[in-house]
mmCIF file of C-alpha atoms in Angstrom:
data_model
loop_
_atom_site.group_PDB
_atom_site.id
_atom_site.type_symbol
_atom_site.label_atom_id
_atom_site.label_comp_id
_atom_site.label_asym_id
_atom_site.label_seq_id
_atom_site.Cartn_x
_atom_site.Cartn_y
_atom_site.Cartn_z
ATOM 1 C CA MET A 132 67.813 88.076 104.917
ATOM 2 C CA SER A 133 67.754 86.782 101.250
ATOM 3 C CA ARG A 134 70.477 86.770 98.893
ATOM 4 C CA VAL A 135 68.928 89.599 96.682
ATOM 5 C CA GLN A 136 68.958 91.680 99.706
ATOM 6 C CA ASN A 137 72.605 90.909 100.955
ATOM 7 C CA LYS A 138 73.585 91.460 97.322
ATOM 8 C CA ASN A 139 71.610 94.804 97.328
ATOM 9 C CA GLU A 140 73.349 95.821 100.878
ATOM 10 C CA ALA A 141 76.769 94.805 99.266
ATOM 11 C CA SER A 142 76.216 96.868 96.288
ATOM 12 C CA ILE A 143 75.102 99.805 98.401
ATOM 13 C CA ILE A 144 78.430 99.396 100.702
ATOM 14 C CA VAL A 145 80.623 99.229 97.664
ATOM 15 C CA LYS A 146 79.352 102.414 95.715
ATOM 16 C CA GLU A 147 79.749 104.168 99.171
ATOM 17 C CA ALA A 148 83.485 103.264 98.887
ATOM 18 C CA SER A 149 84.091 104.165 95.524
ATOM 19 C CA VAL A 150 82.613 107.660 96.401
ATOM 20 C CA PHE A 151 84.673 107.844 99.555
ATOM 21 C CA PHE A 152 88.281 106.865 97.398
ATOM 22 C CA ASP A 153 87.002 109.135 94.749
ATOM 23 C CA ARG A 154 86.973 112.017 97.273
ATOM 24 C CA LEU A 155 90.148 110.648 98.804
ATOM 25 C CA ALA A 156 91.973 110.858 95.257
ATOM 26 C CA ARG A 157 91.261 114.777 95.064
ATOM 27 C CA HIS A 158 92.552 115.250 98.978
ATOM 28 C CA PRO A 159 95.556 117.759 99.345
ATOM 29 C CA ASP A 160 96.882 115.546 101.751
ATOM 30 C CA VAL A 161 99.321 113.097 99.747
ATOM 31 C CA TRP A 162 98.683 110.235 102.508
ATOM 32 C CA MET A 163 94.773 110.400 101.702
ATOM 33 C CA ARG A 164 95.953 110.171 98.003
ATOM 34 C CA GLU A 165 98.222 107.437 98.616
ATOM 35 C CA ILE A 166 94.971 105.495 100.386
ATOM 36 C CA ALA A 167 92.695 106.366 97.512
ATOM 37 C CA ALA A 168 95.313 104.511 94.976
ATOM 38 C CA ALA A 169 95.291 101.354 96.613
ATOM 39 C CA GLY A 170 91.346 101.296 97.206
ATOM 40 C CA HIS A 171 89.089 99.512 95.072
ATOM 41 C CA GLY A 172 86.372 100.918 93.038
ATOM 42 C CA LEU A 173 87.685 104.098 91.707
ATOM 43 C CA SER A 174 86.312 105.921 88.762
ATOM 44 C CA GLU A 175 88.164 106.185 85.912
ATOM 45 C CA GLU A 176 88.423 110.063 86.432
ATOM 46 C CA ALA A 177 89.859 109.390 89.980
ATOM 47 C CA VAL A 178 92.444 107.100 88.464
ATOM 48 C CA ARG A 179 93.576 109.495 85.587
ATOM 49 C CA LEU A 180 94.151 112.206 88.288
ATOM 50 C CA LEU A 181 96.096 110.042 90.113
ATOM 51 C CA ALA A 182 98.446 108.641 87.600
ATOM 52 C CA LYS A 183 99.006 112.300 87.075
ATOM 53 C CA ASP A 184 99.976 112.806 90.811
ATOM 54 C CA HIS A 185 103.166 114.780 91.912
ATOM 55 C CA GLY A 186 103.798 112.466 94.444
ATOM 56 C CA PHE A 187 105.936 109.629 93.801
ATOM 57 C CA ASP A 188 104.260 107.400 96.698
ATOM 58 C CA VAL A 189 100.866 108.092 95.234
ATOM 59 C CA CYS A 190 102.195 106.845 92.063
ATOM 60 C CA ASN A 191 104.058 104.005 93.499
ATOM 61 C CA VAL A 192 100.834 102.992 95.356
ATOM 62 C CA LEU A 193 98.785 103.348 92.196
ATOM 63 C CA ALA A 194 101.097 100.864 90.332
ATOM 64 C CA LYS A 195 100.626 98.287 92.813
ATOM 65 C CA ASN A 196 96.635 98.079 91.953
ATOM 66 C CA PRO A 197 96.057 96.322 88.703
ATOM 67 C CA GLU A 198 92.448 96.860 89.065
ATOM 68 C CA ASN A 199 93.068 100.179 88.889
ATOM 69 C CA LEU A 200 95.654 100.290 86.047
ATOM 70 C CA PHE A 201 93.020 98.676 84.363
ATOM 71 C CA LYS A 202 91.200 101.972 84.436
ATOM 72 C CA LEU A 203 93.418 103.913 81.944
ATOM 73 C CA ASN A 204 94.096 103.500 78.374
ATOM 74 C CA VAL A 205 96.554 102.625 76.414
ATOM 75 C CA GLU A 206 98.347 106.180 76.151
ATOM 76 C CA GLU A 207 97.729 106.945 79.883
ATOM 77 C CA LEU A 208 99.419 103.969 80.712
ATOM 78 C CA ILE A 209 102.494 104.405 78.812
ATOM 79 C CA ALA A 210 102.673 107.809 80.193
ATOM 80 C CA PHE A 211 102.101 106.617 83.521
ATOM 81 C CA VAL A 212 105.095 103.824 83.237
ATOM 82 C CA LYS A 213 107.489 106.610 81.722
ATOM 83 C CA ARG A 214 107.434 108.913 84.633
ATOM 84 C CA ASP A 215 109.903 106.887 86.792
ATOM 85 C CA GLU A 216 111.745 103.385 86.534
ATOM 86 C CA ALA A 217 110.744 102.472 90.029
ATOM 87 C CA ILE A 218 107.064 102.821 88.733
ATOM 88 C CA LYS A 219 107.828 101.332 85.287
ATOM 89 C CA SER A 220 108.959 98.013 86.925
ATOM 90 C CA GLN A 221 105.913 98.063 89.251
ATOM 91 C CA VAL A 222 103.546 98.188 86.567
ATOM 92 C CA PHE A 223 105.049 95.423 84.452
ATOM 93 C CA GLN A 224 105.383 93.087 87.465
ATOM 94 C CA ASN A 225 101.694 93.743 87.826
ATOM 95 C CA LEU A 226 100.372 93.408 84.555
ATOM 96 C CA VAL A 227 102.618 91.039 83.070
ATOM 97 C CA HIS A 228 102.448 88.912 85.965
ATOM 98 C CA PHE A 229 98.842 89.462 86.634
ATOM 99 C CA SER A 230 96.984 86.528 87.334
ATOM 100 C CA GLY A 231 93.896 87.489 88.929
ATOM 101 C CA PHE A 232 91.505 86.806 86.314
ATOM 102 C CA SER A 233 87.798 86.042 87.316
ATOM 103 C CA GLU A 234 85.034 85.770 85.233
ATOM 104 C CA ASP A 235 83.828 88.967 85.883
ATOM 105 C CA MET A 236 87.349 90.432 84.952
ATOM 106 C CA ILE A 237 87.117 88.234 81.591
ATOM 107 C CA GLU A 238 83.571 89.482 80.979
ATOM 108 C CA ALA A 239 84.857 93.361 81.389
ATOM 109 C CA GLY A 240 87.394 92.514 78.560
ATOM 110 C CA VAL A 241 90.275 92.861 80.987
ATOM 111 C CA ILE A 242 92.341 90.149 78.956
ATOM 112 C CA ASP A 243 91.791 92.105 75.994
ATOM 113 C CA LYS A 244 92.963 94.947 77.614
ATOM 114 C CA LEU A 245 95.967 93.363 78.730
ATOM 115 C CA LYS A 246 96.864 92.464 75.386
ATOM 116 C CA THR A 247 96.646 95.662 74.223
ATOM 117 C CA PHE A 248 98.870 97.005 76.961
ATOM 118 C CA VAL A 249 101.724 94.532 76.287
ATOM 119 C CA GLU A 250 101.452 95.043 72.184
ATOM 120 C CA ALA A 251 101.710 98.897 72.885
ATOM 121 C CA PHE A 252 104.654 98.575 75.243
ATOM 122 C CA THR A 253 106.329 96.016 72.527
ATOM 123 C CA ASN A 254 105.619 98.556 69.813
ATOM 124 C CA ASP A 255 106.437 101.701 71.690
ATOM 125 C CA PRO A 256 109.702 103.758 70.403
ATOM 126 C CA ASP A 257 111.208 103.650 74.239
ATOM 127 C CA GLY A 258 113.567 101.168 73.775
ATOM 128 C CA ASP A 259 113.572 100.563 77.648
ATOM 129 C CA LEU A 260 110.062 99.497 77.386
ATOM 130 C CA ARG A 261 110.753 96.902 75.021
ATOM 131 C CA VAL A 262 113.339 95.966 77.024
ATOM 132 C CA LEU A 263 111.645 95.659 80.127
ATOM 133 C CA LEU A 264 108.843 93.832 78.508
ATOM 134 C CA ARG A 265 111.507 91.097 76.561
ATOM 135 C CA ALA A 266 112.967 90.646 79.975
ATOM 136 C CA SER A 267 109.866 89.129 81.618
ATOM 137 C CA PRO A 268 108.931 85.724 81.110
ATOM 138 C CA PRO A 269 107.412 85.887 77.749
ATOM 139 C CA ASP A 270 104.630 82.864 78.832
ATOM 140 C CA SER A 271 103.542 84.141 81.766
ATOM 141 C CA TYR A 272 100.549 86.740 80.893
ATOM 142 C CA ARG A 273 100.008 84.488 77.558
ATOM 143 C CA SER A 274 99.450 81.118 79.412
ATOM 144 C CA GLN A 275 97.143 83.042 82.106
ATOM 145 C CA CYS A 276 95.283 84.521 79.602
ATOM 146 C CA ARG A 277 94.632 81.193 77.721
ATOM 147 C CA SER A 278 94.029 79.162 80.692
ATOM 148 C CA SER A 279 91.491 82.015 81.718
ATOM 149 C CA ALA A 280 89.658 81.513 78.212
ATOM 150 C CA VAL A 281 89.720 78.073 78.824
ATOM 151 C CA ASN A 282 88.088 78.395 81.904
ATOM 152 C CA SER A 283 85.301 80.745 80.531
#
């Protein structure tokens, strides 16, 4: 089997998994929605739905999945973070200390979005967000952004 055929088959599997996780995001059972929140390849619509979920565990799992968090816009992420202290802490740990910058993510503008998130949190009128951001090691995301930019 050629590399092109392997890539095509892998692409089909990823698309099927994405459809599966999107369906789970709408499932009435909270455990199924938790599985969806941990999944990869969710649509932006499914991530938005999960970010508004009433189940704390669903939101907590979503907060641990940076790939999906980056699908929210700044306003949605700030609203999500303000829901609960544990979620706020988890999101900051995953975004500010995020170190998984692959070339695909750099090309997709993830670093720019991360910078936008951090700036929005820094300027947010909610003092708790600013305090939590300042309590994080300040150069953790900056050094990662610089090293990723140099490597690209």
